[in-house]
Short mmCIF file of N, CA, C and O in Angstrom, two decimals:
data_model
loop_
_atom_site.label_atom_id
_atom_site.label_comp_id
_atom_site.label_asym_id
_atom_site.label_seq_id
_atom_site.Cartn_x
_atom_site.Cartn_y
_atom_site.Cartn_z
N UNK H 303 0.86 -1.22 -0.19
CA UNK H 303 0.14 0.09 0.07
C UNK H 303 0.78 1.21 -0.06
O UNK H 303 1.77 1.21 0.96
N UNK H 304 0.56 2.26 -0.87
CA UNK H 304 1.66 3.37 -1.23
C UNK H 304 0.88 4.56 -0.52
O UNK H 304 -0.60 4.95 -0.78
N UNK H 305 1.51 5.19 0.54
CA UNK H 305 0.84 6.36 1.37
C UNK H 305 1.92 7.65 1.09
O UNK H 305 2.75 7.83 1.12
N UNK H 306 1.26 8.37 0.19
CA UNK H 306 1.92 9.59 -0.06
C UNK H 306 0.82 10.92 -0.07
O UNK H 306 -0.24 10.45 -0.75
N UNK H 307 1.34 11.92 0.17
CA UNK H 307 0.36 13.20 0.06
C UNK H 307 -0.55 13.34 1.18
O UNK H 307 -0.60 12.44 2.39
N UNK H 308 -2.02 13.93 1.00
CA UNK H 308 -2.91 13.92 2.18
C UNK H 308 -3.90 13.08 1.83
O UNK H 308 -4.85 12.99 2.73
N UNK H 309 -4.03 12.75 0.74
CA UNK H 309 -5.15 11.80 0.53
C UNK H 309 -4.56 10.26 0.12
O UNK H 309 -3.58 10.33 -0.75
N UNK H 310 -5.07 9.20 0.84
CA UNK H 310 -4.69 7.88 0.71
C UNK H 310 -5.78 7.23 0.03
O UNK H 310 -6.60 6.26 0.61
N UNK H 311 -5.65 6.80 -1.34
CA UNK H 311 -6.90 6.10 -1.99
C UNK H 311 -6.89 5.03 -1.77
O UNK H 311 -7.94 4.16 -1.78
N UNK H 312 -5.75 4.04 -1.34
CA UNK H 312 -5.48 2.87 -1.16
C UNK H 312 -6.12 2.55 0.14
O UNK H 312 -6.91 1.29 0.30
N UNK H 313 -5.80 3.30 1.21
CA UNK H 313 -6.57 3.00 2.50
C UNK H 313 -8.13 3.37 2.39
O UNK H 313 -8.63 2.43 2.99
N UNK H 314 -8.49 4.03 1.49
CA UNK H 314 -10.00 4.30 1.46
C UNK H 314 -10.43 3.42 0.89
O UNK H 314 -11.61 2.72 1.30
N UNK H 315 -9.92 2.51 0.01
CA UNK H 315 -10.35 1.65 -0.88
C UNK H 315 -10.46 0.30 0.27
O UNK H 315 -11.41 -0.42 0.41
N UNK H 316 -9.52 0.19 0.99
CA UNK H 316 -9.36 -1.00 1.89
C UNK H 316 -10.49 -0.97 2.96
O UNK H 316 -11.07 -1.90 3.51
N UNK H 317 -10.30 0.30 3.41
CA UNK H 317 -11.62 0.34 4.59
C UNK H 317 -12.93 0.42 4.13
O UNK H 317 -13.74 -0.28 4.74
N UNK H 318 -13.35 0.84 2.96
CA UNK H 318 -14.44 0.36 2.30
C UNK H 318 -14.62 -0.95 1.83
O UNK H 318 -15.92 -1.63 1.91
N UNK H 319 -13.77 -1.72 1.47
CA UNK H 319 -13.88 -2.84 0.93
C UNK H 319 -14.45 -3.88 2.41
O UNK H 319 -15.00 -4.92 2.30
N UNK H 320 -13.78 -3.61 3.55
CA UNK H 320 -13.74 -4.38 4.76
C UNK H 320 -15.00 -3.98 5.72
O UNK H 320 -15.18 -4.16 6.71
N UNK H 321 -15.68 -2.90 5.18
CA UNK H 321 -16.87 -2.25 6.01
C UNK H 321 -17.99 -3.05 6.15
O UNK H 321 -18.44 -3.79 5.14
N UNK H 322 -18.43 -3.29 7.45
CA UNK H 322 -19.53 -3.78 7.74
C UNK H 322 -20.33 -2.80 8.85
O UNK H 322 -19.86 -2.28 9.62
N UNK H 323 -21.41 -3.24 9.10
CA UNK H 323 -22.30 -2.37 10.01
C UNK H 323 -22.70 -3.53 11.21
O UNK H 323 -23.35 -4.45 10.72
N UNK H 324 -22.49 -2.98 12.46
CA UNK H 324 -22.78 -3.97 13.74
C UNK H 324 -23.46 -3.06 14.56
O UNK H 324 -22.99 -1.89 14.99
N UNK H 325 -24.56 -3.56 14.94
CA UNK H 325 -25.29 -2.95 15.89
C UNK H 325 -25.47 -1.25 15.62
O UNK H 325 -25.48 -0.23 16.64
N UNK H 326 -25.30 -0.89 14.36
CA UNK H 326 -25.65 0.81 13.77
C UNK H 326 -24.30 1.24 14.00
O UNK H 326 -24.59 2.67 13.62
N UNK H 327 -23.18 0.72 14.36
CA UNK H 327 -21.80 1.31 14.16
C UNK H 327 -21.36 0.74 12.75
O UNK H 327 -21.15 -0.10 12.54
N UNK H 328 -20.37 1.75 12.25
CA UNK H 328 -19.62 1.25 10.93
C UNK H 328 -18.42 0.80 11.53
O UNK H 328 -17.53 1.37 12.32
N UNK H 329 -17.96 -0.46 10.88
CA UNK H 329 -16.92 -1.05 11.63
C UNK H 329 -16.00 -1.35 10.36
O UNK H 329 -16.75 -1.87 9.33
N UNK H 330 -14.62 -1.47 10.35
CA UNK H 330 -13.79 -2.07 9.29
C UNK H 330 -12.60 -2.56 10.15
O UNK H 330 -12.37 -2.45 10.99
N UNK H 331 -11.82 -3.24 9.07
CA UNK H 331 -10.41 -3.92 9.71
C UNK H 331 -9.58 -3.58 8.67
O UNK H 331 -9.70 -3.85 7.53
N UNK H 332 -8.42 -2.99 9.16
CA UNK H 332 -7.24 -2.65 8.22
C UNK H 332 -6.03 -2.86 8.84
O UNK H 332 -5.76 -2.07 10.11
N UNK H 333 -5.02 -3.64 8.01
CA UNK H 333 -3.99 -3.79 8.66
C UNK H 333 -3.62 -4.48 10.16
O UNK H 333 -3.01 -3.94 11.21
N UNK H 334 -4.63 -5.44 10.67
CA UNK H 334 -4.52 -5.72 12.05
C UNK H 334 -5.29 -4.95 12.84
O UNK H 334 -5.32 -5.15 14.09
N UNK H 335 -6.13 -3.64 12.56
CA UNK H 335 -6.55 -2.86 13.46
C UNK H 335 -7.90 -2.87 13.01
O UNK H 335 -8.60 -2.55 11.87
N UNK H 336 -8.79 -3.00 14.30
CA UNK H 336 -10.25 -2.93 14.11
C UNK H 336 -10.72 -1.47 14.28
O UNK H 336 -10.16 -0.65 15.36
N UNK H 337 -11.33 -1.04 13.57
CA UNK H 337 -12.05 0.37 13.64
C UNK H 337 -13.60 0.14 13.75
O UNK H 337 -14.17 -0.25 12.84
N UNK H 338 -13.93 1.33 14.58
CA UNK H 338 -15.68 1.01 14.86
C UNK H 338 -15.96 2.71 14.78
O UNK H 338 -15.32 3.64 15.69
N UNK H 339 -17.12 3.45 13.83
CA UNK H 339 -17.23 4.70 14.01
C UNK H 339 -18.71 4.54 14.53
O UNK H 339 -19.63 4.00 14.09
N UNK H 340 -18.91 5.18 15.81
CA UNK H 340 -20.21 4.96 16.65
C UNK H 340 -21.07 6.18 16.26
O UNK H 340 -20.37 7.30 15.48
N UNK H 341 -22.25 6.58 16.46
CA UNK H 341 -22.95 7.62 16.24
C UNK H 341 -22.43 8.74 16.96
O UNK H 341 -22.22 9.92 16.53
N UNK H 342 -21.56 8.61 18.06
CA UNK H 342 -21.17 9.83 19.11
C UNK H 342 -19.94 10.23 18.33
O UNK H 342 -19.80 11.61 18.08
N UNK H 343 -19.26 9.26 17.51
CA UNK H 343 -17.96 9.78 17.06
C UNK H 343 -18.22 10.54 15.73
O UNK H 343 -17.72 11.65 15.13
N UNK H 344 -19.34 9.98 14.97
CA UNK H 344 -19.78 10.67 13.76
C UNK H 344 -20.61 11.62 13.79
O UNK H 344 -20.18 12.57 13.22
N UNK H 345 -21.16 12.17 14.74
CA UNK H 345 -21.94 13.20 15.29
C UNK H 345 -20.67 14.36 15.52
O UNK H 345 -20.84 15.56 15.13
N UNK H 346 -19.76 14.05 16.02
CA UNK H 346 -18.57 15.11 16.49
C UNK H 346 -17.64 15.39 15.11
O UNK H 346 -17.67 16.51 14.77
N UNK H 347 -17.46 14.49 14.31
CA UNK H 347 -16.71 14.29 12.85
C UNK H 347 -17.64 15.18 12.01
O UNK H 347 -17.03 16.10 11.42
N UNK H 348 -18.80 14.90 11.94
CA UNK H 348 -19.64 15.54 10.80
C UNK H 348 -20.12 16.99 11.45
O UNK H 348 -21.01 17.94 10.81
N UNK H 349 -20.27 17.01 12.62
CA UNK H 349 -20.83 18.22 13.42
C UNK H 349 -22.39 18.10 13.42
O UNK H 349 -23.11 19.36 13.47
N UNK H 350 -22.81 17.08 13.54
CA UNK H 350 -24.12 16.70 13.63
C UNK H 350 -24.79 16.71 15.16
O UNK H 350 -23.95 16.24 15.87
N UNK H 351 -25.77 16.98 15.45
CA UNK H 351 -26.46 17.04 16.47
C UNK H 351 -27.65 16.13 16.56
O UNK H 351 -28.58 16.19 15.52
N UNK H 352 -27.53 14.93 17.34
CA UNK H 352 -28.83 13.94 17.01
C UNK H 352 -29.85 14.48 17.95
O UNK H 352 -30.08 13.91 19.33
N UNK H 353 -31.03 15.14 17.64
CA UNK H 353 -31.99 15.82 18.41
C UNK H 353 -33.40 15.55 17.57
O UNK H 353 -33.33 15.49 16.41
N UNK H 354 -34.45 15.50 18.41
CA UNK H 354 -35.88 15.67 17.51
C UNK H 354 -36.41 14.27 17.65
O UNK H 354 -35.88 13.24 18.11
N UNK H 355 -37.56 14.14 16.84
CA UNK H 355 -38.49 12.83 16.77
C UNK H 355 -37.45 11.93 15.69
O UNK H 355 -36.81 12.16 14.69
N UNK H 356 -37.67 10.88 16.20
CA UNK H 356 -37.01 9.70 15.38
C UNK H 356 -38.13 8.93 14.62
O UNK H 356 -39.02 8.39 15.35
N UNK H 357 -38.44 9.33 13.36
CA UNK H 357 -39.21 8.72 12.65
C UNK H 357 -38.96 7.34 11.64
O UNK H 357 -38.02 7.38 10.91
N UNK H 358 -39.84 6.18 11.76
CA UNK H 358 -39.38 5.05 10.97
C UNK H 358 -40.83 4.17 11.27
O UNK H 358 -41.66 4.66 12.17
N UNK H 359 -40.64 3.22 10.41
CA UNK H 359 -41.83 2.19 10.53
C UNK H 359 -41.93 1.62 11.85
O UNK H 359 -41.15 1.31 12.53
N UNK H 360 -43.12 1.62 12.52
CA UNK H 360 -43.59 1.44 13.83
C UNK H 360 -43.41 2.57 14.60
O UNK H 360 -44.18 2.12 15.71
N UNK H 361 -43.14 3.56 14.58
CA UNK H 361 -43.41 4.63 15.29
C UNK H 361 -43.87 6.02 15.00
O UNK H 361 -43.51 7.08 15.40
N UNK H 362 -44.81 5.97 13.80
CA UNK H 362 -45.44 7.18 13.11
C UNK H 362 -46.32 7.83 14.25
O UNK H 362 -46.37 8.81 14.08
N UNK H 363 -46.72 7.17 15.21
CA UNK H 363 -47.61 7.95 15.95
C UNK H 363 -46.80 8.77 17.11
O UNK H 363 -47.47 9.84 17.69
N UNK H 364 -45.68 9.26 16.79
CA UNK H 364 -44.87 10.06 17.56
C UNK H 364 -45.23 11.54 17.23
O UNK H 364 -45.12 12.60 18.00
N UNK H 365 -45.87 12.02 15.98
CA UNK H 365 -46.48 13.20 15.38
C UNK H 365 -47.96 13.09 15.90
O UNK H 365 -48.59 12.07 15.47
N UNK H 366 -48.23 13.87 16.64
CA UNK H 366 -49.57 13.96 17.47
C UNK H 366 -50.65 14.44 16.12
O UNK H 366 -50.31 15.22 15.46
N UNK H 367 -51.69 13.59 16.48
CA UNK H 367 -52.72 13.90 15.54
C UNK H 367 -52.51 14.04 14.15
O UNK H 367 -53.09 14.85 13.41
N UNK H 368 -51.73 12.81 13.47
CA UNK H 368 -51.51 12.85 12.22
C UNK H 368 -52.65 11.89 11.37
O UNK H 368 -52.69 10.66 11.75
N UNK H 369 -53.10 12.68 10.22
CA UNK H 369 -54.33 12.20 9.71
C UNK H 369 -53.64 11.91 8.37
O UNK H 369 -53.63 12.92 7.60
N UNK H 370 -53.31 10.66 7.77
CA UNK H 370 -52.57 10.44 6.61
C UNK H 370 -53.50 11.14 5.57
O UNK H 370 -52.82 11.80 4.72
N UNK H 371 -54.48 10.79 5.39
CA UNK H 371 -55.38 11.10 4.49
C UNK H 371 -55.53 12.70 4.28
O UNK H 371 -55.73 13.48 3.08
N UNK H 372 -55.85 13.25 5.23
CA UNK H 372 -56.32 14.71 5.62
C UNK H 372 -54.87 15.49 5.03
O UNK H 372 -55.27 16.17 4.38
N UNK H 373 -53.82 14.93 5.59
CA UNK H 373 -52.57 15.65 5.37
C UNK H 373 -52.46 15.54 3.73
O UNK H 373 -51.65 16.78 3.37
N UNK H 374 -52.06 14.73 3.42
CA UNK H 374 -52.17 14.32 1.80
C UNK H 374 -52.86 15.33 1.03
O UNK H 374 -52.49 15.61 0.00
N UNK H 375 -54.19 15.19 1.39
CA UNK H 375 -55.34 16.03 0.58
C UNK H 375 -54.80 17.60 0.89
O UNK H 375 -55.12 18.27 -0.24
N UNK H 376 -54.24 17.98 1.75
CA UNK H 376 -53.84 19.28 1.99
C UNK H 376 -52.55 19.64 0.84
O UNK H 376 -52.49 20.92 0.80
N UNK H 377 -51.97 18.85 0.25
CA UNK H 377 -50.95 18.87 -0.46
C UNK H 377 -51.38 19.02 -2.09
O UNK H 377 -50.46 19.75 -2.84
N UNK H 378 -52.53 18.49 -2.48
CA UNK H 378 -52.83 18.51 -3.63
C UNK H 378 -53.44 19.69 -4.23
O UNK H 378 -53.84 20.74 -3.74
N UNK H 379 -53.37 19.76 -5.56
CA UNK H 379 -53.75 20.79 -6.38
C UNK H 379 -55.37 21.04 -6.19
O UNK H 379 -56.13 22.02 -6.17
N UNK H 380 -56.10 19.86 -6.39
CA UNK H 380 -57.48 19.55 -6.23
C UNK H 380 -57.49 18.52 -5.15
O UNK H 380 -57.60 17.59 -5.37
N UNK H 381 -58.03 19.33 -3.78
CA UNK H 381 -58.09 18.30 -2.83
C UNK H 381 -59.48 17.77 -2.73
O UNK H 381 -59.64 16.58 -2.13
N UNK H 382 -60.26 17.82 -3.59
CA UNK H 382 -61.35 16.98 -3.84
C UNK H 382 -61.63 15.83 -4.80
O UNK H 382 -62.32 15.26 -4.94
N UNK H 383 -60.39 16.12 -5.30
CA UNK H 383 -59.97 14.66 -6.27
C UNK H 383 -60.07 13.47 -5.80
O UNK H 383 -59.68 13.31 -4.28
N UNK H 384 -60.44 12.29 -6.49
CA UNK H 384 -60.53 10.81 -5.87
C UNK H 384 -58.74 10.62 -5.66
O UNK H 384 -57.92 10.58 -6.38
N UNK H 385 -58.66 10.09 -4.44
CA UNK H 385 -57.36 9.35 -3.76
C UNK H 385 -57.37 8.02 -3.80
O UNK H 385 -58.20 7.13 -3.27
N UNK H 386 -56.44 7.29 -4.62
CA UNK H 386 -56.22 5.91 -4.90
C UNK H 386 -55.05 5.40 -4.50
O UNK H 386 -54.88 4.23 -3.89
N UNK H 387 -54.01 6.24 -4.45
CA UNK H 387 -52.89 5.92 -4.00
C UNK H 387 -52.04 7.44 -3.50
O UNK H 387 -52.35 8.43 -4.11
N UNK H 388 -51.05 7.34 -2.71
CA UNK H 388 -50.32 8.76 -2.40
C UNK H 388 -49.18 8.84 -3.23
O UNK H 388 -48.30 8.86 -2.76
N UNK H 389 -49.63 9.44 -4.64
CA UNK H 389 -48.57 9.80 -5.28
C UNK H 389 -48.63 11.49 -5.44
O UNK H 389 -49.16 12.01 -5.26
N UNK H 390 -47.01 11.63 -5.80
CA UNK H 390 -46.83 12.94 -5.95
C UNK H 390 -47.32 13.73 -7.15
O UNK H 390 -47.18 15.12 -7.30
N UNK H 391 -47.99 12.90 -8.01
CA UNK H 391 -48.38 13.70 -9.33
C UNK H 391 -49.28 14.80 -9.08
O UNK H 391 -49.14 15.78 -10.00
N UNK H 392 -50.14 14.74 -8.31
CA UNK H 392 -51.31 15.78 -8.13
C UNK H 392 -50.72 16.92 -6.86
O UNK H 392 -51.70 17.68 -6.87
N UNK H 393 -49.49 16.72 -6.51
CA UNK H 393 -49.21 17.65 -5.57
C UNK H 393 -48.83 18.92 -6.08
O UNK H 393 -48.48 19.15 -6.91
N UNK H 394 -48.89 20.12 -5.18
CA UNK H 394 -48.42 21.37 -5.23
C UNK H 394 -46.95 21.26 -5.43
O UNK H 394 -46.34 20.53 -5.09
N UNK H 395 -46.59 22.23 -6.48
CA UNK H 395 -44.80 22.36 -6.69
C UNK H 395 -44.00 22.12 -5.29
O UNK H 395 -43.02 21.35 -5.46
N UNK H 396 -44.01 22.96 -4.46
CA UNK H 396 -43.24 23.09 -3.08
C UNK H 396 -43.48 21.73 -2.50
O UNK H 396 -42.48 21.12 -2.09
N UNK H 397 -44.57 21.28 -2.18
CA UNK H 397 -44.81 19.81 -1.34
C UNK H 397 -44.13 18.60 -2.18
O UNK H 397 -43.50 17.77 -1.97
N UNK H 398 -44.38 19.12 -3.68
CA UNK H 398 -43.70 17.48 -4.58
C UNK H 398 -42.13 17.71 -4.42
O UNK H 398 -41.63 16.64 -4.48
N UNK H 399 -41.64 18.74 -4.64
CA UNK H 399 -39.88 19.03 -4.36
C UNK H 399 -39.59 18.16 -3.10
O UNK H 399 -38.76 17.71 -2.82
N UNK H 400 -40.26 18.62 -1.90
CA UNK H 400 -39.83 17.87 -0.62
C UNK H 400 -40.09 16.63 -0.37
O UNK H 400 -39.29 15.86 -0.27
N UNK H 401 -41.30 16.27 -1.37
CA UNK H 401 -41.60 14.74 -1.35
C UNK H 401 -40.40 13.90 -2.05
O UNK H 401 -40.05 12.99 -1.45
N UNK H 402 -39.83 14.69 -3.11
CA UNK H 402 -38.71 13.83 -3.86
C UNK H 402 -37.17 14.00 -3.03
O UNK H 402 -36.86 13.13 -3.14
N UNK H 403 -37.39 15.02 -2.34
CA UNK H 403 -35.96 15.19 -1.60
C UNK H 403 -36.14 14.23 -0.60
O UNK H 403 -35.17 13.56 0.00
N UNK H 404 -37.19 14.03 0.27
CA UNK H 404 -37.64 12.91 1.07
C UNK H 404 -37.21 11.47 0.36
O UNK H 404 -36.39 10.63 1.07
N UNK H 405 -37.87 11.04 -0.45
CA UNK H 405 -37.82 9.84 -1.13
C UNK H 405 -36.56 9.51 -1.70
O UNK H 405 -36.26 8.42 -1.93
N UNK H 406 -35.91 10.38 -2.26
CA UNK H 406 -34.66 10.18 -2.81
C UNK H 406 -33.16 10.35 -2.23
O UNK H 406 -32.34 9.68 -2.41
N UNK H 407 -33.43 11.21 -1.06
CA UNK H 407 -32.40 11.43 -0.32
C UNK H 407 -32.13 11.06 1.04
O UNK H 407 -31.52 10.69 1.74
N UNK H 408 -33.44 11.61 1.77
CA UNK H 408 -33.42 11.55 3.15
C UNK H 408 -33.69 10.12 3.47
O UNK H 408 -33.33 9.38 4.70
N UNK H 409 -34.63 9.51 2.84
CA UNK H 409 -35.41 7.90 3.23
C UNK H 409 -35.32 7.40 1.80
O UNK H 409 -36.26 6.84 1.76
N UNK H 410 -34.26 7.12 1.09
CA UNK H 410 -33.91 6.39 -0.13
C UNK H 410 -34.62 4.99 -0.10
O UNK H 410 -34.40 4.31 0.92
N UNK H 411 -35.42 4.66 -1.13
CA UNK H 411 -35.58 2.89 -1.14
C UNK H 411 -35.47 2.85 -2.68
O UNK H 411 -35.51 3.27 -3.33
N UNK H 412 -35.58 1.50 -2.91
CA UNK H 412 -35.25 0.90 -4.15
C UNK H 412 -36.40 0.76 -5.04
O UNK H 412 -36.57 0.08 -6.10
N UNK H 413 -37.50 1.15 -4.52
CA UNK H 413 -38.95 0.98 -5.25
C UNK H 413 -39.30 2.61 -5.78
O UNK H 413 -38.78 3.44 -5.84
N UNK H 414 -40.57 2.56 -6.12
CA UNK H 414 -41.27 3.73 -6.67
C UNK H 414 -41.10 5.01 -6.02
O UNK H 414 -41.57 4.99 -4.92
N UNK H 415 -40.36 6.12 -6.52
CA UNK H 415 -40.17 7.09 -5.85
C UNK H 415 -41.29 8.24 -5.85
O UNK H 415 -41.38 9.28 -5.00
N UNK H 416 -42.46 7.96 -6.70
CA UNK H 416 -43.36 8.76 -6.73
C UNK H 416 -44.62 8.38 -5.95
O UNK H 416 -45.53 9.29 -5.88
N UNK H 417 -44.65 7.28 -5.27
CA UNK H 417 -45.88 6.97 -4.40
C UNK H 417 -45.39 6.89 -3.02
O UNK H 417 -44.12 6.38 -2.89
N UNK H 418 -45.96 7.64 -2.02
CA UNK H 418 -45.41 8.20 -0.65
C UNK H 418 -45.83 7.12 0.10
O UNK H 418 -47.07 7.05 0.37
N UNK H 419 -45.09 6.47 1.12
CA UNK H 419 -45.61 5.32 2.19
C UNK H 419 -45.94 6.46 3.17
O UNK H 419 -45.32 7.54 3.36
N UNK H 420 -46.36 5.89 4.27
CA UNK H 420 -46.91 6.72 5.27
C UNK H 420 -45.60 7.40 6.13
O UNK H 420 -45.76 8.54 6.70
N UNK H 421 -44.23 6.80 6.14
CA UNK H 421 -43.27 7.36 6.93
C UNK H 421 -42.90 8.55 6.13
O UNK H 421 -42.61 9.63 6.62
N UNK H 422 -42.85 8.59 4.79
CA UNK H 422 -42.36 9.80 4.01
C UNK H 422 -43.59 11.15 4.28
O UNK H 422 -43.20 12.34 4.29
N UNK H 423 -44.77 10.52 4.43
CA UNK H 423 -45.57 11.97 4.65
C UNK H 423 -45.55 12.54 6.01
O UNK H 423 -45.58 13.50 6.15
N UNK H 424 -45.02 11.48 7.19
CA UNK H 424 -44.73 11.97 8.27
C UNK H 424 -43.52 12.88 8.20
O UNK H 424 -43.37 14.00 8.89
N UNK H 425 -42.70 12.21 7.74
CA UNK H 425 -41.42 13.38 7.54
C UNK H 425 -41.56 14.71 6.49
O UNK H 425 -41.14 15.69 6.97
N UNK H 426 -42.44 14.61 5.59
CA UNK H 426 -43.04 16.01 4.96
C UNK H 426 -43.68 16.69 6.02
O UNK H 426 -43.33 17.92 5.74
N UNK H 427 -44.55 16.14 6.69
CA UNK H 427 -45.31 16.93 7.82
C UNK H 427 -44.45 17.65 8.84
O UNK H 427 -44.46 18.80 8.68
N UNK H 428 -43.22 16.90 9.12
CA UNK H 428 -42.24 17.46 10.12
C UNK H 428 -41.55 18.31 9.41
O UNK H 428 -41.47 19.65 10.20
N UNK H 429 -41.17 18.44 8.14
CA UNK H 429 -40.47 19.27 7.77
C UNK H 429 -41.15 20.79 7.28
O UNK H 429 -40.69 21.81 7.63
N UNK H 430 -42.42 20.69 6.94
CA UNK H 430 -43.23 21.65 6.48
C UNK H 430 -43.71 22.41 7.50
O UNK H 430 -43.87 23.76 7.70
N UNK H 431 -43.74 21.80 9.25
CA UNK H 431 -44.15 22.31 10.16
C UNK H 431 -43.01 22.86 11.13
O UNK H 431 -43.20 23.23 12.25
N UNK H 432 -41.91 22.48 10.57
CA UNK H 432 -40.81 22.75 11.15
C UNK H 432 -40.37 22.10 12.59
O UNK H 432 -39.94 22.61 13.65
N UNK H 433 -40.86 20.76 12.56
CA UNK H 433 -40.59 19.89 13.57
C UNK H 433 -39.14 19.08 13.73
O UNK H 433 -38.97 18.75 12.68
N UNK H 434 -38.45 19.11 14.76
CA UNK H 434 -37.17 18.37 14.58
C UNK H 434 -37.14 17.17 14.58
O UNK H 434 -38.00 16.58 15.23
N UNK H 435 -36.60 16.68 13.76
CA UNK H 435 -36.47 15.10 13.25
C UNK H 435 -35.13 14.81 13.60
O UNK H 435 -34.13 15.48 13.03
N UNK H 436 -34.84 13.43 13.84
CA UNK H 436 -33.75 12.88 13.86
C UNK H 436 -33.24 11.79 12.36
O UNK H 436 -34.14 11.14 12.72
#
């Protein structure tokens, strides 16, 4: 392994090749040394604070009085239209942009990004109402 300069591409490659996640921590092994990056270490390095509501499948109820259908209808250009699925197609522009940011960047998934699951609607609700989320 050649080490020269400020950036070591070979070290980065070995780190990512051996990368795995254990109990929510990033772990790797390089040259006989085990490395573990915990949430506390990552928050210091990235300058992030872990505060606010934790939104995921199973704890949607943390946002009080959240009605999925009522909230989705408030985003639509025509709130009286028939709703068969929670698609971004009929949404106002600002809400549609936030929905795509949530589904592509904040909570990415490998399926249809134009149909919003309940977790995405809750995240959009929190963003629009300035509720702190983790």
